[in-house]
């Protein structure tokens, strides 16, 4: 028994991409069953190496154009008011391998997502305490990891305009699902920016620097939507609307084709958007679309929303698809919105199933 493969001009995977895929795992799509992604199931992206870190001696510097530079220990951060927030994090490269030809990078299919409970303290009171100088226009966040990418030796960094980062919901997070951050997720402290793609949530955070010019670091230059490698680009920022389903039935190994017995089949999954709450989810079966039932509206749009759909599975081969729309009116495209780096591919998920 085989299921017809979804058509894509598959490029193959290079040895360096295989190395990335083996280091940086995704969330098994069965994980969409859980509202809070269990520890260890959340996807991972680590560009360089996980730095050695000790919570007892770790500090976060707040410096640059501030009136009162701060040196914060992890104890200092923990002694401030704590906030716990469920946040759907997604890698901007999610779907990259389904959008060839692609730049050589992490070859994700659809699994670079997770929705965890992050605990930390709000960033903005810390900035108030430091006192941003009148000339400051941007903040640069620097991680402790160091490496070379695109021939540039660098510390991992992301920068934001003040308008984008001075928000109530941005956290310096030190716990994940109630446990200290695991080393691979940024122990002992990371930045968390709800609603934006994961690349800006700097892990192993060491420094927050206020600067007088918009920051254009290497990573920010790389995470851009471009039609050719040297052409003009547009920054990747908020998460595009997307729904995913738990592939129904059972699978074969290693092909991961889907098989199912005829009869009623409840399809389930989650949907999210960086542009507001999810308003609608539709399920497509063999070309037609019908509304799915939405789960409770989460307290904040930064947490994904459950959906379900009762499908009558008739014998034969079928293509199932799912498509979400957010409250800002954004809907997922049927075809991938191609760009050179393979970012923001929020085309609808398609799952082929053979019903017996
Ligand atoms: N310091 C540092 N922060 C980082 C990264 C990194 O390599 N180094 N990867 C980024 C990317 S691309 C993503 S998608 C998220 C992934 O976070 P996670 O591994 O905790 O899921 O972390 C971001 N923060
Ligand atoms: Mo990412």
Coordinates of C-alpha atoms and ligand atoms in Angstrom, one line a residue:
X1 CA 0.0 0.0 0.0
X2 CA 1.4 3.4 -0.8
X3 CA -0.2 6.9 -0.9
X4 CA 0.5 9.2 -3.8
X5 CA 3.1 11.7 -2.6
X6 CA 2.3 15.4 -2.5
X7 CA 3.9 16.8 -5.6
X8 CA 6.9 18.9 -5.0
X9 CA 10.2 19.2 -6.9
X10 CA 12.2 17.7 -4.1
X11 CA 15.8 18.9 -4.1
X12 CA 17.3 16.4 -1.7
X13 CA 19.0 17.3 1.5
X14 CA 22.7 18.1 1.8
X15 CA 24.9 16.7 4.5
X16 CA 24.9 20.1 6.3
X17 CA 21.1 20.3 6.2
X18 CA 21.0 16.7 7.6
X19 CA 23.3 17.9 10.4
X20 CA 21.0 20.8 11.2
X21 CA 17.9 18.5 11.1
X22 CA 19.5 16.1 13.5
X23 CA 20.4 18.8 16.0
X24 CA 17.2 20.9 15.7
X25 CA 14.2 18.6 16.1
X26 CA 10.6 19.6 15.4
X27 CA 7.4 19.0 17.3
X28 CA 5.8 15.7 16.3
X29 CA 2.5 16.8 14.8
X30 CA 0.7 14.5 17.3
X31 CA 1.8 17.2 19.7
X32 CA -1.0 19.4 18.3
X33 CA -3.2 17.3 20.6
X34 CA -2.0 19.2 23.7
X35 CA -2.9 22.7 24.5
X36 CA 0.5 23.1 26.3
X37 CA 3.3 21.4 24.4
X38 CA 5.0 19.0 26.8
X39 CA 8.6 19.7 27.7
X40 CA 10.9 18.1 25.2
X41 CA 8.3 18.2 22.4
X42 CA 8.7 21.9 21.6
X43 CA 10.8 22.4 18.4
X44 CA 14.3 23.7 18.6
X45 CA 16.6 25.9 16.6
X46 CA 20.2 26.4 17.7
X47 CA 22.3 28.2 15.0
X48 CA 25.7 27.7 16.7
X49 CA 26.5 25.8 20.0
X50 CA 24.6 25.7 23.3
X51 CA 26.8 27.9 25.5
X52 CA 28.0 26.7 28.9
X53 CA 25.9 28.6 31.5
X54 CA 25.6 28.7 35.3
X55 CA 22.5 30.5 36.7
X56 CA 24.5 31.5 39.9
X57 CA 27.0 33.6 38.0
X58 CA 24.9 34.6 34.9
X59 CA 24.1 38.3 34.4
X60 CA 22.1 40.3 31.9
X61 CA 23.6 43.8 31.2
X62 CA 21.3 46.7 30.3
X63 CA 23.6 49.3 28.8
X64 CA 24.2 51.7 25.9
X65 CA 22.0 54.8 25.8
X66 CA 20.5 54.4 29.3
X67 CA 20.7 56.8 32.3
X68 CA 21.4 53.9 34.8
X69 CA 23.1 50.8 33.3
X70 CA 22.0 47.7 35.1
X71 CA 23.6 44.3 35.8
X72 CA 20.8 41.8 36.6
X73 CA 21.5 38.4 38.1
X74 CA 19.0 35.6 37.5
X75 CA 18.0 36.0 41.2
X76 CA 17.3 39.7 40.5
X77 CA 15.0 38.7 37.6
X78 CA 13.3 36.0 39.7
X79 CA 12.7 38.5 42.5
X80 CA 10.7 40.8 40.2
X81 CA 6.9 40.2 39.5
X82 CA 6.6 37.0 37.6
X83 CA 4.2 36.4 34.7
X84 CA 3.3 33.1 33.1
X85 CA 2.1 33.2 29.5
X86 CA 1.2 30.6 27.0
X87 CA 3.0 31.6 23.7
X88 CA 2.9 29.9 20.4
X89 CA 6.4 30.0 19.0
X90 CA 7.1 29.1 15.3
X91 CA 10.3 29.2 13.3
X92 CA 10.1 31.5 10.3
X93 CA 11.6 28.6 8.3
X94 CA 8.7 26.3 9.1
X95 CA 7.5 24.8 5.7
X96 CA 10.8 25.7 4.0
X97 CA 11.4 22.2 2.5
X98 CA 7.9 22.4 0.9
X99 CA 8.9 25.5 -1.0
X100 CA 11.8 24.6 -3.2
X101 CA 14.2 25.8 -4.5
X102 CA 15.4 26.9 -1.1
X103 CA 18.6 28.3 0.5
X104 CA 20.7 25.7 2.4
X105 CA 19.4 25.8 6.0
X106 CA 17.2 23.9 8.3
X107 CA 14.9 21.8 6.0
X108 CA 11.7 22.0 8.0
X109 CA 8.5 20.3 6.8
X110 CA 5.7 21.6 9.1
X111 CA 6.8 20.8 12.6
X112 CA 8.7 23.9 13.8
X113 CA 6.1 25.0 16.3
X114 CA 5.2 24.7 20.0
X115 CA 2.9 26.4 22.5
X116 CA 4.5 26.4 25.9
X117 CA 3.9 28.2 29.2
X118 CA 6.8 30.6 29.6
X119 CA 7.4 32.3 33.0
X120 CA 9.5 35.4 33.3
X121 CA 9.4 39.0 34.2
X122 CA 8.2 41.9 32.0
X123 CA 10.9 43.8 30.0
X124 CA 9.3 47.2 30.1
X125 CA 9.7 48.0 33.9
X126 CA 13.4 47.1 33.6
X127 CA 13.7 49.6 30.7
X128 CA 12.0 52.2 32.9
X129 CA 14.4 51.5 35.7
X130 CA 17.4 51.9 33.4
X131 CA 15.9 55.0 31.8
X132 CA 16.1 55.0 28.0
X133 CA 18.1 58.0 26.8
X134 CA 16.3 60.5 24.5
X135 CA 18.5 59.5 21.5
X136 CA 17.7 55.8 21.8
X137 CA 15.7 54.4 18.9
X138 CA 16.4 50.7 19.1
X139 CA 17.4 47.9 21.4
X140 CA 19.9 45.1 20.6
X141 CA 19.6 41.8 22.4
X142 CA 22.8 39.7 22.4
X143 CA 23.0 36.0 23.3
X144 CA 26.1 34.2 24.7
X145 CA 26.4 31.9 21.6
X146 CA 29.0 32.7 19.1
X147 CA 29.8 31.4 15.6
X148 CA 30.2 32.1 11.9
X149 CA 27.4 32.4 9.4
X150 CA 27.7 33.7 5.9
X151 CA 31.4 34.3 6.5
X152 CA 30.6 36.7 9.4
X153 CA 31.8 35.8 12.9
X154 CA 29.2 37.0 15.3
X155 CA 27.3 36.7 18.6
X156 CA 23.7 35.8 18.0
X157 CA 21.8 39.2 18.0
X158 CA 18.5 40.6 17.2
X159 CA 17.4 44.3 17.2
X160 CA 14.0 46.0 17.5
X161 CA 12.8 49.5 17.1
X162 CA 11.5 50.8 20.5
X163 CA 7.9 50.8 19.0
X164 CA 8.2 47.0 18.4
X165 CA 9.8 46.0 21.7
X166 CA 8.5 48.3 24.4
X167 CA 5.3 46.4 24.9
X168 CA 3.6 44.9 28.0
X169 CA 3.7 41.3 26.8
X170 CA 7.4 41.0 26.2
X171 CA 9.2 38.8 28.8
X172 CA 12.6 37.9 30.0
X173 CA 11.8 34.3 30.5
X174 CA 13.5 31.9 32.9
X175 CA 11.0 29.0 33.1
X176 CA 9.4 26.7 30.6
X177 CA 6.2 24.8 31.7
X178 CA 7.1 25.5 35.3
X179 CA 10.7 24.1 35.1
X180 CA 14.0 26.1 34.7
X181 CA 14.7 26.7 31.0
X182 CA 16.4 23.6 29.6
X183 CA 19.9 24.4 28.1
X184 CA 18.7 24.0 24.6
X185 CA 15.9 26.5 25.1
X186 CA 18.1 29.3 26.4
X187 CA 19.0 28.5 30.0
X188 CA 19.1 30.6 32.2
X189 CA 17.2 33.4 30.5
X190 CA 15.9 34.3 27.1
X191 CA 13.8 37.0 25.4
X192 CA 10.2 36.2 24.5
X193 CA 8.3 38.3 22.0
X194 CA 4.7 36.9 21.6
X195 CA 3.3 36.8 18.1
X196 CA 6.6 37.2 16.3
X197 CA 8.5 34.4 14.6
X198 CA 11.0 32.6 16.9
X199 CA 14.3 34.0 15.5
X200 CA 14.0 37.2 17.5
X201 CA 13.5 35.5 20.9
X202 CA 17.2 35.6 21.7
X203 CA 18.3 32.7 23.9
X204 CA 21.1 32.7 26.5
X205 CA 20.5 36.4 26.8
X206 CA 23.5 38.4 28.1
X207 CA 23.0 42.0 27.0
X208 CA 20.3 44.5 26.1
X209 CA 21.8 47.6 24.5
X210 CA 20.0 50.9 23.7
X211 CA 21.4 52.4 20.4
X212 CA 20.9 55.6 18.4
X213 CA 20.5 54.0 14.9
X214 CA 18.1 51.2 13.7
X215 CA 20.1 48.0 14.2
X216 CA 20.8 45.8 11.1
X217 CA 22.7 42.8 12.4
X218 CA 23.7 39.8 10.4
X219 CA 20.7 37.6 11.5
X220 CA 18.2 40.4 10.7
X221 CA 19.7 40.7 7.2
X222 CA 19.4 37.0 6.7
X223 CA 15.7 36.7 7.9
X224 CA 14.3 38.7 5.0
X225 CA 11.9 38.0 2.2
X226 CA 13.8 38.3 -1.0
X227 CA 13.2 37.1 -4.6
X228 CA 17.0 36.8 -5.2
X229 CA 19.9 36.5 -2.7
X230 CA 21.2 40.0 -3.3
X231 CA 18.0 41.8 -3.9
X232 CA 16.0 44.1 -1.6
X233 CA 14.3 42.4 1.3
X234 CA 11.5 42.9 3.8
X235 CA 12.0 41.9 7.5
X236 CA 10.4 38.8 8.8
X237 CA 8.4 39.9 11.9
X238 CA 5.0 38.6 13.0
X239 CA 3.7 35.0 12.5
X240 CA 1.6 34.6 9.4
X241 CA -1.8 32.9 10.1
X242 CA -1.6 29.1 10.0
X243 CA -3.6 25.9 11.0
X244 CA -2.2 22.4 11.3
X245 CA -3.9 19.1 11.9
X246 CA -2.8 15.9 13.6
X247 CA -2.4 13.6 10.6
X248 CA -5.4 11.1 11.1
X249 CA -5.3 7.3 11.2
X250 CA -2.0 5.4 11.4
X251 CA 1.3 5.6 9.6
X252 CA 3.9 3.4 7.9
X253 CA 7.6 3.6 8.9
X254 CA 9.6 5.3 7.5
X255 CA 7.4 6.7 4.8
X256 CA 4.9 8.4 7.1
X257 CA 2.0 7.8 4.7
X258 CA -1.5 7.8 6.4
X259 CA -4.0 4.9 6.5
X260 CA -7.4 4.9 8.0
X261 CA -10.5 2.7 8.3
X262 CA -13.8 3.9 6.6
X263 CA -16.3 5.7 8.9
X264 CA -16.5 8.8 11.1
X265 CA -13.1 10.3 11.8
X266 CA -12.6 13.3 14.1
X267 CA -9.9 15.6 12.7
X268 CA -8.2 17.9 15.3
X269 CA -5.5 20.5 15.3
X270 CA -4.5 24.1 16.3
X271 CA -4.4 27.4 14.6
X272 CA -2.6 30.7 15.4
X273 CA -1.6 34.1 14.0
X274 CA 0.6 37.0 14.9
X275 CA -2.1 39.3 13.7
X276 CA -4.8 38.5 16.2
X277 CA -7.3 35.8 17.3
X278 CA -8.3 32.9 15.0
X279 CA -11.8 33.6 13.6
X280 CA -12.3 30.7 11.3
X281 CA -10.8 27.3 10.4
X282 CA -11.9 25.4 7.3
X283 CA -11.2 21.8 6.4
X284 CA -10.8 20.8 2.8
X285 CA -11.6 17.3 1.7
X286 CA -11.2 16.4 -2.0
X287 CA -11.4 20.0 -3.1
X288 CA -14.4 21.3 -1.2
X289 CA -14.2 23.3 2.1
X290 CA -16.3 23.3 5.2
X291 CA -16.1 25.1 8.5
X292 CA -14.4 23.4 11.5
X293 CA -15.6 23.9 15.0
X294 CA -13.4 26.3 17.0
X295 CA -12.3 25.5 20.6
X296 CA -12.5 28.2 23.3
X297 CA -11.0 31.6 22.4
X298 CA -7.6 31.8 24.3
X299 CA -7.1 34.7 26.7
X300 CA -4.5 36.1 24.4
X301 CA -4.0 35.7 20.6
X302 CA -0.4 34.7 21.3
X303 CA -1.6 31.2 22.3
X304 CA -3.0 28.9 19.6
X305 CA -6.6 27.9 19.3
X306 CA -8.0 24.3 19.1
X307 CA -10.3 23.2 16.2
X308 CA -12.0 20.0 15.3
X309 CA -14.0 18.6 12.4
X310 CA -16.0 15.4 12.0
X311 CA -15.1 13.8 8.7
X312 CA -16.9 10.9 7.1
X313 CA -14.1 8.8 5.6
X314 CA -15.2 6.8 2.5
X315 CA -13.0 4.1 1.0
X316 CA -10.4 5.4 -1.4
X317 CA -7.6 7.9 -1.5
X318 CA -8.2 11.5 -0.2
X319 CA -6.4 14.7 0.2
X320 CA -7.3 16.6 3.4
X321 CA -6.3 20.2 3.9
X322 CA -6.8 22.8 6.6
X323 CA -6.9 26.6 6.4
X324 CA -7.2 29.3 9.0
X325 CA -8.4 32.9 8.9
X326 CA -7.5 35.5 11.7
X327 CA -9.5 38.4 13.0
X328 CA -7.4 40.8 10.8
X329 CA -8.9 39.0 7.8
X330 CA -5.7 37.1 6.8
X331 CA -6.2 33.7 5.2
X332 CA -3.7 31.1 4.3
X333 CA -2.7 30.8 0.6
X334 CA -3.2 27.5 -1.2
X335 CA 0.3 27.7 -2.8
X336 CA 3.5 28.6 -1.1
X337 CA 4.5 32.3 -1.2
X338 CA 8.0 31.7 -2.5
X339 CA 11.1 33.6 -1.3
X340 CA 14.8 32.9 -1.5
X341 CA 15.4 32.1 2.2
X342 CA 12.3 29.8 2.5
X343 CA 10.6 32.0 5.1
X344 CA 7.0 32.3 6.2
X345 CA 5.5 29.5 4.1
X346 CA 2.0 29.4 5.5
X347 CA 0.5 27.6 2.6
X348 CA -2.3 25.2 3.7
X349 CA -1.2 21.8 5.1
X350 CA -2.2 18.9 2.8
X351 CA -2.4 15.3 4.1
X352 CA -3.0 12.3 1.8
X353 CA -4.8 9.4 3.4
X354 CA -5.7 6.0 2.1
X355 CA -9.1 4.9 3.6
X356 CA -9.7 1.1 3.6
Ligands
LIG1 N1 20.9 33.0 21.1 C1 20.2 32.5 20.2 N2 18.8 32.7 20.2 C2 18.0 32.1 19.3 C3 18.5 31.2 18.3 C4 19.9 31.0 18.3 O1 20.4 30.2 17.5 N3 20.7 31.6 19.2 N4 17.7 30.7 17.4 C5 16.4 31.5 17.1 C6 15.5 30.8 16.2 S1 15.8 30.9 14.6 C7 14.3 30.3 16.7 S2 13.1 29.7 15.7 C8 14.0 30.2 18.2 C9 13.8 28.8 18.6 O2 13.6 28.7 20.0 P1 13.5 27.3 20.7 O3 14.8 26.5 20.2 O4 13.5 27.5 22.1 O5 12.3 26.6 20.2 O6 15.1 30.7 19.0 C10 15.7 31.9 18.4 N5 16.7 32.4 19.4
LIG2 MO1 13.9 30.0 13.5

